[in-house]
């Protein structure tokens, strides 16, 4: 120590450090730090102790749960010999004492034995609980159904309660718990401060979610402040709600403005900025989900996790894991309870916070026919603002590929990758927008043990790099990599939450197979009651309600309409290009698209009875027209072929992309742009197929010399109804695809659809005059298509009604009849599009539907 510098010794858990004033010391959970804490309440880089030339100073670095001196939370404080600090909790957080160099130094070896994990995470004076509760003392313990959970005595004043995972206290600022601002900006009267990605802005936010010129703060002459959106793509938010694009809103003292990953708050004449770098806390409070009939499938689920944590959720089938995941992500909000993202209500502020949440479903959220690089390119194009350049998107994609060690696979098709590599690509897609929270649903399902370990190590790395990761899994092999484990019991209740290494001991079994068997054998046992009556509950979950969530005025749920990162036309063009790339990459589909219409058209050539589609002459003996059976048979074959080809093109399209659509819809995808991209590409393919079917079927036969509408092109006029029929049948296929739950159910429905069209063409039996049947046939596209083609061929003469019945008005050889048939056929397709759009709503996050 230099002359005059007060000597300082820091003591923690029996270890001591003599501090050198020439350098600073970092305190936190980071293993690379100077003084490392094992307690989960301590942030990764929690605080710094340094000498400022006059005195020793401790500075809190915006930690989640705070640094405390004499029970008061501090951000910066002068310290010296005799000072004491608590990290993470004012009462029972890890205690750091400071003394002069002459103070007696306790040796680390003074600890008689290694303390259990829970004891390491608490202050040295805490008495560790027994290794197992009395009822779990024997490995073969079975929970008797009538047994009541053993409730331990409440901890004394010096014993720990659960960590404060949400940060902050009742009077804490409502931005990121009690975090200190990342930076400050001074305001003056009448000043305008523009926010954006471009360097010419006063407030430059280096975030691809932010537009180049995003928004601006305006200081009004009367001293008030307003925020104005500058037509941003991802929106400007006040208290989690988007303000109209290009609109303005006055700001109050408690209002919070969100722009990308940055949040701003006005305090006096100063603008405070908080940047969400990923180190956020996350908690669920009393989540309950009730389905029709009043049955609860999720019961009072509460837990909280600190920043940079990896949490695993396990449990038997029927324990509500998938329901919990949907509740935590906002896809299906719980009927009761709250989900807090760093003390902000996710359900009420979903419009803004959805951009900071990544979700990797069990099924891959990418098109397997594309290369890794191309799949990420289209995802980036859809998720980033329209004013991001191709170079900016490319740079971010390359950065993510390097981070996940996928750069060597970027030119490979996704379908050629191993299961573990495909899961990495799904994670890469979510990392493009730098989410702070990442949820994964069964990422190791179907993977071998080696890939299982690789994926879990990947998730461990994601958490260590500054994200909170929650994974729902059936695999129990790699749970030791996780910070916390949530075990769900049958019926949707929490059976355990805490460190994974203490879980088996808590249940009193040696293996997870035994635990799951106990769940199955004792389904009526009060697992949740046993958990809430345990010491583990007091340690890890008891005070989940200690911190009140941010309280701001919210509009009704139905007013939430999140902005879209891209305009409608931009999304539509990107989706069309992506879908075209998928089709072109699928050589099998391309070949089938050409072969199918050729075969269906060629089948009609087998019918060769005179090779004429014109009315036969009048029978001189009877005075009646001789029916032309060839014309009706050929038209029947061509119509059914067009129906089958059109519906077959689309019947799997929505169901196979359902997971992709659900995820992209949550990130701002336009439902109508998505649907119209399918209609445009599939419609183009189907219309070309219909043209092939019609040309092959009609061109080699004798047809009228003139058409009704297209006088000089009767062949084209005959092909138009076949093309329109294929298009409308394709729309019916989309309805089937939007309704079914699995792709396997589409084929029986496709066959049924084609058979019904055969019956209602009017070629097998007369429909006109059949009460009820004829009216029902008007719902069938084949009825109108055959009617239009029949009007051109004059079917009332080709196949006249028997027994002197009335002519079919749909077959009248007039311009009016042909036009009516075609208008009705196209109208059916438009009606189908409306229903498909409505059915697609069922596959969107529920919070976006309200």
Tab-separated table of C-alpha atoms in Angstrom, residues 29-455:
chain	number	residue	atom	x	y	z
A	29	UNK	CA	-21.027	-14.837	-10.222
A	30	UNK	CA	-18.661	-14.572	-13.191
A	31	UNK	CA	-15.934	-17.215	-12.662
A	32	UNK	CA	-13.479	-14.804	-14.309
A	33	UNK	CA	-14.191	-12.114	-11.707
A	34	UNK	CA	-11.939	-11.251	-8.775
A	35	UNK	CA	-14.317	-12.248	-5.970
A	36	UNK	CA	-16.719	-14.988	-7.048
A	37	UNK	CA	-20.100	-15.694	-5.449
A	38	UNK	CA	-22.106	-18.905	-5.862
A	39	UNK	CA	-25.405	-17.365	-4.778
A	40	UNK	CA	-27.979	-17.106	-7.589
A	41	UNK	CA	-29.210	-13.790	-6.169
A	42	UNK	CA	-25.896	-12.190	-7.062
A	43	UNK	CA	-25.624	-10.866	-10.618
A	44	UNK	CA	-22.991	-12.037	-13.068
A	45	UNK	CA	-21.044	-8.773	-12.727
A	46	UNK	CA	-22.630	-7.377	-9.629
A	47	UNK	CA	-20.389	-4.612	-8.267
A	48	UNK	CA	-16.874	-3.161	-8.202
A	49	UNK	CA	-14.685	-2.104	-5.274
A	50	UNK	CA	-11.977	0.443	-6.103
A	51	UNK	CA	-9.931	3.332	-4.632
A	52	UNK	CA	-10.808	6.710	-6.203
A	53	UNK	CA	-7.793	8.615	-4.874
A	54	UNK	CA	-9.616	9.797	-1.764
A	55	UNK	CA	-11.428	6.766	-0.379
A	56	UNK	CA	-12.519	3.223	-1.145
A	57	UNK	CA	-15.803	3.042	-3.090
A	58	UNK	CA	-18.195	0.223	-3.918
A	59	UNK	CA	-20.274	0.720	-7.089
A	60	UNK	CA	-23.259	-1.422	-8.013
A	61	UNK	CA	-23.426	-2.204	-11.751
A	62	UNK	CA	-27.207	-2.232	-12.132
A	63	UNK	CA	-27.491	-5.640	-10.464
A	64	UNK	CA	-30.859	-7.339	-10.522
A	65	UNK	CA	-31.269	-7.780	-6.771
A	66	UNK	CA	-29.106	-4.944	-5.495
A	67	UNK	CA	-26.257	-4.142	-3.121
A	68	UNK	CA	-27.205	-3.142	0.434
A	69	UNK	CA	-25.512	-1.292	3.296
A	70	UNK	CA	-27.281	-1.050	6.664
A	71	UNK	CA	-30.478	-2.350	5.008
A	72	UNK	CA	-30.531	0.372	2.341
A	73	UNK	CA	-29.980	-0.281	-1.335
A	74	UNK	CA	-27.033	1.664	-2.715
A	75	UNK	CA	-25.687	2.362	-6.193
A	76	UNK	CA	-22.402	3.918	-5.024
A	77	UNK	CA	-20.996	4.268	-1.507
A	78	UNK	CA	-17.742	5.170	0.202
A	79	UNK	CA	-16.598	2.323	2.421
A	80	UNK	CA	-13.830	1.601	4.868
A	81	UNK	CA	-12.824	-0.623	7.799
A	82	UNK	CA	-15.940	-1.638	9.738
A	83	UNK	CA	-18.270	-1.471	6.728
A	84	UNK	CA	-20.481	-4.420	5.812
A	85	UNK	CA	-22.372	-5.116	2.590
A	86	UNK	CA	-25.091	-7.578	1.616
A	87	UNK	CA	-25.398	-8.640	-2.027
A	88	UNK	CA	-28.723	-9.770	-3.484
A	89	UNK	CA	-30.808	-9.315	-0.333
A	90	UNK	CA	-30.657	-6.776	2.500
A	91	UNK	CA	-31.185	-9.405	5.220
A	92	UNK	CA	-29.705	-12.732	4.197
A	93	UNK	CA	-27.730	-12.075	1.006
A	94	UNK	CA	-24.017	-12.996	1.003
A	95	UNK	CA	-22.295	-10.716	3.532
A	96	UNK	CA	-19.046	-8.955	2.751
A	97	UNK	CA	-17.168	-7.396	5.709
A	98	UNK	CA	-14.340	-4.886	5.461
A	99	UNK	CA	-11.590	-4.283	7.976
A	100	UNK	CA	-8.080	-2.871	8.315
A	101	UNK	CA	-5.006	-4.949	7.557
A	102	UNK	CA	-4.421	-5.478	11.276
A	103	UNK	CA	-7.703	-7.350	11.592
A	104	UNK	CA	-7.382	-11.054	12.311
A	105	UNK	CA	-7.672	-13.029	9.129
A	106	UNK	CA	-9.872	-16.100	9.067
A	107	UNK	CA	-8.406	-18.956	7.056
A	108	UNK	CA	-10.415	-20.766	4.404
A	109	UNK	CA	-9.426	-24.063	5.948
A	110	UNK	CA	-11.483	-23.216	9.001
A	111	UNK	CA	-14.531	-24.765	7.340
A	112	UNK	CA	-14.674	-28.333	8.626
A	113	UNK	CA	-16.266	-29.766	5.443
A	114	UNK	CA	-17.756	-28.824	2.100
A	115	UNK	CA	-21.174	-27.299	2.612
A	116	UNK	CA	-24.133	-28.420	0.579
A	117	UNK	CA	-25.071	-26.314	-2.480
A	118	UNK	CA	-27.861	-24.479	-0.701
A	119	UNK	CA	-25.587	-23.547	2.162
A	120	UNK	CA	-22.920	-22.208	-0.197
A	121	UNK	CA	-25.548	-19.916	-1.684
A	122	UNK	CA	-26.423	-18.400	1.678
A	123	UNK	CA	-24.590	-16.493	4.394
A	124	UNK	CA	-22.171	-18.506	6.574
A	125	UNK	CA	-24.405	-18.310	9.606
A	126	UNK	CA	-27.223	-20.229	8.017
A	127	UNK	CA	-27.931	-23.704	9.276
A	128	UNK	CA	-28.207	-26.159	6.399
A	129	UNK	CA	-31.337	-28.311	6.299
A	130	UNK	CA	-31.075	-32.044	6.752
A	131	UNK	CA	-29.999	-33.983	3.690
A	132	UNK	CA	-33.524	-35.250	3.313
A	133	UNK	CA	-36.840	-34.676	5.019
A	134	UNK	CA	-37.888	-37.340	7.526
A	135	UNK	CA	-40.499	-38.807	5.204
A	136	UNK	CA	-37.862	-39.127	2.475
A	137	UNK	CA	-35.149	-40.644	4.619
A	138	UNK	CA	-35.225	-44.007	2.915
A	139	UNK	CA	-34.589	-44.448	-0.786
A	140	UNK	CA	-37.621	-46.655	-1.098
A	141	UNK	CA	-40.015	-44.147	0.453
A	142	UNK	CA	-43.502	-44.115	-1.040
A	143	UNK	CA	-45.815	-41.143	-0.394
A	144	UNK	CA	-48.905	-42.465	1.356
A	145	UNK	CA	-51.970	-40.875	-0.241
A	146	UNK	CA	-53.321	-39.803	3.104
A	147	UNK	CA	-50.069	-38.289	4.353
A	148	UNK	CA	-50.086	-34.567	4.979
A	149	UNK	CA	-46.985	-32.624	3.994
A	150	UNK	CA	-44.636	-31.907	6.845
A	151	UNK	CA	-44.439	-28.167	7.397
A	152	UNK	CA	-41.167	-26.991	8.920
A	153	UNK	CA	-41.000	-24.134	11.353
A	154	UNK	CA	-40.776	-20.686	9.794
A	155	UNK	CA	-37.165	-19.524	9.457
A	156	UNK	CA	-35.872	-17.212	12.078
A	157	UNK	CA	-34.676	-13.657	11.475
A	158	UNK	CA	-31.247	-14.812	10.355
A	159	UNK	CA	-32.403	-17.642	8.120
A	160	UNK	CA	-32.869	-17.152	4.389
A	161	UNK	CA	-36.090	-16.854	2.498
A	162	UNK	CA	-36.275	-17.218	-1.248
A	163	UNK	CA	-34.112	-15.016	-3.390
A	164	UNK	CA	-35.651	-11.859	-4.762
A	165	UNK	CA	-35.664	-12.840	-8.410
A	166	UNK	CA	-37.556	-9.880	-9.802
A	167	UNK	CA	-35.493	-7.121	-8.320
A	168	UNK	CA	-36.582	-3.923	-6.770
A	169	UNK	CA	-38.830	-2.973	-3.948
A	170	UNK	CA	-42.181	-1.295	-3.620
A	171	UNK	CA	-40.711	2.119	-4.300
A	172	UNK	CA	-38.291	0.958	-6.962
A	173	UNK	CA	-38.197	2.600	-10.370
A	174	UNK	CA	-40.368	0.616	-12.776
A	175	UNK	CA	-37.667	0.004	-15.373
A	176	UNK	CA	-35.699	-3.233	-15.116
A	177	UNK	CA	-36.405	-3.591	-11.429
A	178	UNK	CA	-33.882	-1.423	-9.573
A	179	UNK	CA	-31.260	-1.248	-12.301
A	180	UNK	CA	-29.232	1.903	-12.675
A	181	UNK	CA	-29.626	3.656	-16.036
A	182	UNK	CA	-27.177	2.643	-18.735
A	183	UNK	CA	-26.649	6.273	-19.665
A	184	UNK	CA	-28.095	9.768	-19.183
A	185	UNK	CA	-29.026	12.472	-21.684
A	186	UNK	CA	-29.539	16.076	-20.654
A	187	UNK	CA	-32.617	17.916	-21.925
A	188	UNK	CA	-33.191	21.636	-22.448
A	189	UNK	CA	-36.413	23.519	-23.148
A	190	UNK	CA	-37.611	23.313	-26.734
A	191	UNK	CA	-35.025	20.715	-27.673
A	192	UNK	CA	-35.730	17.774	-30.003
A	193	UNK	CA	-33.809	14.517	-29.549
A	194	UNK	CA	-34.121	12.002	-32.355
A	195	UNK	CA	-33.651	8.267	-31.753
A	196	UNK	CA	-32.586	5.802	-34.419
A	197	UNK	CA	-30.022	3.456	-35.872
A	198	UNK	CA	-28.454	6.056	-38.162
A	199	UNK	CA	-25.386	7.894	-36.866
A	200	UNK	CA	-26.890	11.342	-37.479
A	201	UNK	CA	-29.415	10.840	-34.645
A	202	UNK	CA	-28.851	12.490	-31.264
A	203	UNK	CA	-29.585	9.131	-29.606
A	204	UNK	CA	-27.979	6.354	-31.642
A	205	UNK	CA	-29.339	2.890	-30.821
A	206	UNK	CA	-27.228	0.138	-32.387
A	207	UNK	CA	-30.060	-2.338	-32.731
A	208	UNK	CA	-31.335	-3.813	-36.004
A	209	UNK	CA	-34.831	-3.853	-34.504
A	210	UNK	CA	-34.724	-0.056	-34.548
A	211	UNK	CA	-35.399	1.951	-37.708
A	212	UNK	CA	-32.778	4.351	-39.062
A	213	UNK	CA	-34.882	7.317	-37.925
A	214	UNK	CA	-37.200	5.787	-35.362
A	215	UNK	CA	-38.731	8.404	-33.055
A	216	UNK	CA	-38.000	11.711	-31.382
A	217	UNK	CA	-38.479	13.300	-27.972
A	218	UNK	CA	-39.812	16.859	-28.015
A	219	UNK	CA	-39.567	19.252	-25.064
A	220	UNK	CA	-42.616	21.528	-25.232
A	221	UNK	CA	-42.613	25.256	-24.242
A	222	UNK	CA	-44.862	24.534	-21.258
A	223	UNK	CA	-42.280	22.106	-19.885
A	224	UNK	CA	-44.143	18.941	-20.885
A	225	UNK	CA	-42.572	16.201	-22.981
A	226	UNK	CA	-43.904	14.194	-25.886
A	227	UNK	CA	-42.697	11.275	-27.965
A	228	UNK	CA	-43.313	11.187	-31.711
A	229	UNK	CA	-43.002	8.072	-33.854
A	230	UNK	CA	-41.280	8.729	-37.192
A	231	UNK	CA	-42.992	5.932	-39.099
A	232	UNK	CA	-40.871	3.230	-37.460
A	233	UNK	CA	-41.259	-0.362	-38.570
A	234	UNK	CA	-41.181	-2.172	-35.229
A	235	UNK	CA	-43.032	0.560	-33.384
A	236	UNK	CA	-42.509	3.009	-30.541
A	237	UNK	CA	-44.060	1.990	-27.243
A	238	UNK	CA	-45.283	3.862	-24.199
A	239	UNK	CA	-45.762	1.617	-21.163
A	240	UNK	CA	-45.595	-1.399	-23.451
A	241	UNK	CA	-48.316	-0.180	-25.835
A	242	UNK	CA	-47.587	0.943	-29.416
A	243	UNK	CA	-48.380	4.513	-30.340
A	244	UNK	CA	-49.816	5.000	-33.863
A	245	UNK	CA	-47.247	5.020	-36.647
A	246	UNK	CA	-46.283	8.656	-37.149
A	247	UNK	CA	-48.317	9.660	-34.080
A	248	UNK	CA	-47.395	11.529	-30.906
A	249	UNK	CA	-48.125	11.020	-27.213
A	250	UNK	CA	-47.604	13.233	-24.175
A	251	UNK	CA	-45.436	11.666	-21.486
A	252	UNK	CA	-46.075	11.673	-17.768
A	253	UNK	CA	-43.556	11.327	-14.966
A	254	UNK	CA	-44.008	7.556	-14.680
A	255	UNK	CA	-44.224	6.755	-18.400
A	256	UNK	CA	-41.678	4.462	-20.015
A	257	UNK	CA	-40.800	4.655	-23.708
A	258	UNK	CA	-39.611	1.511	-25.480
A	259	UNK	CA	-37.558	1.546	-28.684
A	260	UNK	CA	-36.129	-1.826	-29.710
A	261	UNK	CA	-34.072	-3.183	-26.812
A	262	UNK	CA	-33.757	0.263	-25.210
A	263	UNK	CA	-36.104	1.846	-22.704
A	264	UNK	CA	-36.234	5.550	-21.815
A	265	UNK	CA	-37.628	7.435	-18.848
A	266	UNK	CA	-37.769	11.168	-18.189
A	267	UNK	CA	-36.617	12.285	-14.756
A	268	UNK	CA	-36.720	16.066	-14.423
A	269	UNK	CA	-34.653	17.549	-17.229
A	270	UNK	CA	-32.770	14.320	-17.758
A	271	UNK	CA	-33.520	11.397	-20.075
A	272	UNK	CA	-32.469	8.039	-18.603
A	273	UNK	CA	-31.731	5.172	-20.982
A	274	UNK	CA	-31.823	1.501	-20.003
A	275	UNK	CA	-30.422	-0.974	-22.534
A	276	UNK	CA	-31.685	-4.555	-22.333
A	277	UNK	CA	-28.470	-6.509	-22.811
A	278	UNK	CA	-30.088	-9.815	-21.877
A	279	UNK	CA	-29.380	-9.887	-18.169
A	280	UNK	CA	-33.017	-9.946	-17.104
A	281	UNK	CA	-34.950	-11.681	-14.363
A	282	UNK	CA	-38.069	-13.651	-15.108
A	283	UNK	CA	-40.843	-14.927	-12.890
A	284	UNK	CA	-44.250	-16.564	-13.014
A	285	UNK	CA	-46.791	-15.794	-10.317
A	286	UNK	CA	-49.748	-18.034	-9.532
A	287	UNK	CA	-50.378	-19.158	-13.101
A	288	UNK	CA	-53.654	-21.046	-13.422
A	289	UNK	CA	-55.142	-22.263	-16.706
A	290	UNK	CA	-58.742	-23.464	-16.824
A	291	UNK	CA	-60.289	-25.166	-19.850
A	292	UNK	CA	-63.912	-25.747	-20.809
A	293	UNK	CA	-65.813	-27.447	-18.024
A	294	UNK	CA	-63.802	-25.763	-15.292
A	295	UNK	CA	-60.948	-28.279	-15.302
A	296	UNK	CA	-57.620	-26.790	-14.246
A	297	UNK	CA	-54.680	-28.009	-16.313
A	298	UNK	CA	-52.248	-25.611	-14.650
A	299	UNK	CA	-52.572	-24.951	-10.926
A	300	UNK	CA	-51.010	-22.010	-9.100
A	301	UNK	CA	-47.553	-22.265	-10.701
A	302	UNK	CA	-45.050	-19.806	-9.255
A	303	UNK	CA	-41.295	-19.601	-9.663
A	304	UNK	CA	-38.641	-17.007	-10.378
A	305	UNK	CA	-35.209	-17.069	-11.929
A	306	UNK	CA	-32.381	-14.527	-11.964
A	307	UNK	CA	-30.467	-13.299	-14.973
A	308	UNK	CA	-28.224	-15.565	-17.072
A	309	UNK	CA	-29.909	-18.733	-15.867
A	310	UNK	CA	-30.681	-22.051	-17.524
A	311	UNK	CA	-33.913	-23.588	-16.223
A	312	UNK	CA	-35.189	-27.052	-17.118
A	313	UNK	CA	-38.853	-28.065	-16.830
A	314	UNK	CA	-39.568	-31.767	-16.530
A	315	UNK	CA	-42.574	-33.842	-15.577
A	316	UNK	CA	-44.690	-36.785	-16.693
A	317	UNK	CA	-47.213	-36.603	-19.516
A	318	UNK	CA	-50.259	-34.627	-18.466
A	319	UNK	CA	-48.362	-32.414	-16.051
A	320	UNK	CA	-48.992	-29.250	-18.067
A	321	UNK	CA	-45.500	-28.585	-19.442
A	322	UNK	CA	-46.713	-27.465	-22.874
A	323	UNK	CA	-49.495	-25.390	-21.309
A	324	UNK	CA	-46.948	-23.755	-19.020
A	325	UNK	CA	-44.692	-22.924	-21.964
A	326	UNK	CA	-47.571	-21.256	-23.815
A	327	UNK	CA	-48.465	-19.306	-20.688
A	328	UNK	CA	-44.881	-18.149	-20.132
A	329	UNK	CA	-44.445	-16.969	-23.733
A	330	UNK	CA	-47.835	-15.263	-24.006
A	331	UNK	CA	-49.038	-17.662	-26.709
A	332	UNK	CA	-51.866	-18.766	-24.447
A	333	UNK	CA	-52.034	-16.452	-21.410
A	334	UNK	CA	-53.027	-18.021	-18.136
A	335	UNK	CA	-56.567	-17.365	-16.902
A	336	UNK	CA	-55.109	-16.200	-13.609
A	337	UNK	CA	-51.673	-15.003	-12.591
A	338	UNK	CA	-48.914	-12.923	-14.132
A	339	UNK	CA	-45.693	-13.457	-16.033
A	340	UNK	CA	-43.087	-10.819	-15.228
A	341	UNK	CA	-40.240	-9.917	-17.560
A	342	UNK	CA	-37.869	-7.973	-15.319
A	343	UNK	CA	-40.845	-6.802	-13.280
A	344	UNK	CA	-42.922	-5.897	-16.380
A	345	UNK	CA	-46.193	-7.694	-17.037
A	346	UNK	CA	-45.686	-9.748	-20.196
A	347	UNK	CA	-49.388	-10.147	-20.961
A	348	UNK	CA	-50.146	-6.445	-20.705
A	349	UNK	CA	-46.993	-5.364	-22.538
A	350	UNK	CA	-46.772	-8.242	-25.001
A	351	UNK	CA	-46.769	-5.911	-28.011
A	352	UNK	CA	-43.328	-4.587	-27.005
A	353	UNK	CA	-41.820	-7.481	-25.079
A	354	UNK	CA	-42.562	-10.092	-27.764
A	355	UNK	CA	-39.510	-8.742	-29.631
A	356	UNK	CA	-37.264	-9.756	-26.732
A	357	UNK	CA	-38.502	-13.340	-26.463
A	358	UNK	CA	-37.296	-16.234	-28.589
A	359	UNK	CA	-39.212	-19.511	-28.892
A	360	UNK	CA	-37.895	-22.714	-30.439
A	361	UNK	CA	-40.808	-25.193	-30.769
A	362	UNK	CA	-40.332	-28.939	-30.813
A	363	UNK	CA	-40.727	-29.018	-34.603
A	364	UNK	CA	-38.187	-27.128	-36.673
A	365	UNK	CA	-39.244	-23.571	-37.491
A	366	UNK	CA	-37.597	-23.452	-40.891
A	367	UNK	CA	-38.039	-24.802	-44.393
A	368	UNK	CA	-35.916	-27.919	-44.709
A	369	UNK	CA	-35.645	-27.589	-48.494
A	370	UNK	CA	-33.567	-24.394	-48.175
A	371	UNK	CA	-29.917	-24.030	-47.278
A	372	UNK	CA	-29.068	-22.813	-43.785
A	373	UNK	CA	-27.921	-19.416	-45.047
A	374	UNK	CA	-30.958	-18.911	-47.286
A	375	UNK	CA	-33.421	-19.919	-44.536
A	376	UNK	CA	-31.862	-17.380	-42.166
A	377	UNK	CA	-31.796	-14.748	-44.925
A	378	UNK	CA	-35.567	-14.914	-45.410
A	379	UNK	CA	-36.163	-14.954	-41.638
A	380	UNK	CA	-34.000	-11.841	-41.212
A	381	UNK	CA	-35.791	-10.135	-44.079
A	382	UNK	CA	-39.156	-10.714	-42.360
A	383	UNK	CA	-38.077	-9.799	-38.827
A	384	UNK	CA	-35.859	-6.769	-39.328
A	385	UNK	CA	-37.165	-3.329	-40.336
A	386	UNK	CA	-37.555	-2.610	-44.025
A	387	UNK	CA	-34.766	-0.015	-43.896
A	388	UNK	CA	-32.080	-2.510	-42.882
A	389	UNK	CA	-29.656	-3.134	-45.712
A	390	UNK	CA	-28.761	-6.542	-47.104
A	391	UNK	CA	-25.218	-6.029	-45.777
A	392	UNK	CA	-26.516	-5.410	-42.219
A	393	UNK	CA	-28.659	-8.528	-42.311
A	394	UNK	CA	-25.812	-10.552	-43.793
A	395	UNK	CA	-23.443	-9.411	-41.054
A	396	UNK	CA	-25.887	-10.399	-38.313
A	397	UNK	CA	-26.489	-13.816	-39.908
A	398	UNK	CA	-22.760	-14.500	-40.150
A	399	UNK	CA	-22.308	-13.410	-36.524
A	400	UNK	CA	-24.961	-15.860	-35.310
A	401	UNK	CA	-23.610	-18.687	-37.477
A	402	UNK	CA	-20.154	-18.207	-35.995
A	403	UNK	CA	-21.519	-18.080	-32.456
A	404	UNK	CA	-23.309	-21.411	-32.903
A	405	UNK	CA	-20.488	-22.969	-34.968
A	406	UNK	CA	-22.757	-23.352	-37.981
A	407	UNK	CA	-20.655	-21.354	-40.454
A	408	UNK	CA	-19.203	-24.551	-41.947
A	409	UNK	CA	-22.737	-25.814	-42.653
A	410	UNK	CA	-24.252	-22.603	-44.041
A	411	UNK	CA	-24.442	-23.809	-47.655
A	412	UNK	CA	-25.967	-27.180	-46.759
A	413	UNK	CA	-29.682	-27.858	-47.040
A	414	UNK	CA	-31.368	-28.038	-43.656
A	415	UNK	CA	-32.753	-31.478	-44.473
A	416	UNK	CA	-29.192	-32.841	-44.839
A	417	UNK	CA	-28.170	-31.822	-41.304
A	418	UNK	CA	-28.229	-34.037	-38.230
A	419	UNK	CA	-30.972	-33.588	-35.654
A	420	UNK	CA	-28.703	-31.644	-33.325
A	421	UNK	CA	-27.483	-29.365	-36.097
A	422	UNK	CA	-31.062	-28.650	-37.229
A	423	UNK	CA	-31.914	-27.633	-33.682
A	424	UNK	CA	-28.929	-25.292	-33.719
A	425	UNK	CA	-30.273	-23.694	-36.900
A	426	UNK	CA	-33.657	-23.177	-35.199
A	427	UNK	CA	-31.862	-21.521	-32.288
A	428	UNK	CA	-29.840	-19.405	-34.748
A	429	UNK	CA	-33.047	-18.159	-36.323
A	430	UNK	CA	-34.259	-16.934	-32.933
A	431	UNK	CA	-30.911	-15.363	-32.027
A	432	UNK	CA	-31.046	-13.041	-35.051
A	433	UNK	CA	-33.041	-10.479	-33.066
A	434	UNK	CA	-30.931	-10.888	-29.886
A	435	UNK	CA	-33.697	-12.045	-27.516
A	436	UNK	CA	-33.077	-11.827	-23.776
A	437	UNK	CA	-35.352	-14.786	-23.031
A	438	UNK	CA	-35.244	-18.020	-25.019
A	439	UNK	CA	-37.769	-20.829	-24.549
A	440	UNK	CA	-37.287	-24.276	-26.063
A	441	UNK	CA	-39.845	-27.080	-26.264
A	442	UNK	CA	-38.326	-30.558	-26.257
A	443	UNK	CA	-35.157	-29.575	-28.169
A	444	UNK	CA	-33.570	-32.994	-27.578
A	445	UNK	CA	-36.592	-35.068	-28.600
A	446	UNK	CA	-35.492	-37.865	-30.913
A	447	UNK	CA	-31.781	-37.150	-30.443
A	448	UNK	CA	-29.181	-39.673	-29.307
A	449	UNK	CA	-27.412	-39.144	-25.955
A	450	UNK	CA	-24.418	-37.460	-27.587
A	451	UNK	CA	-26.565	-34.918	-29.430
A	452	UNK	CA	-28.661	-34.476	-26.288
A	453	UNK	CA	-25.533	-33.418	-24.411
A	454	UNK	CA	-24.390	-31.138	-27.232
A	455	UNK	CA	-27.729	-29.307	-27.329
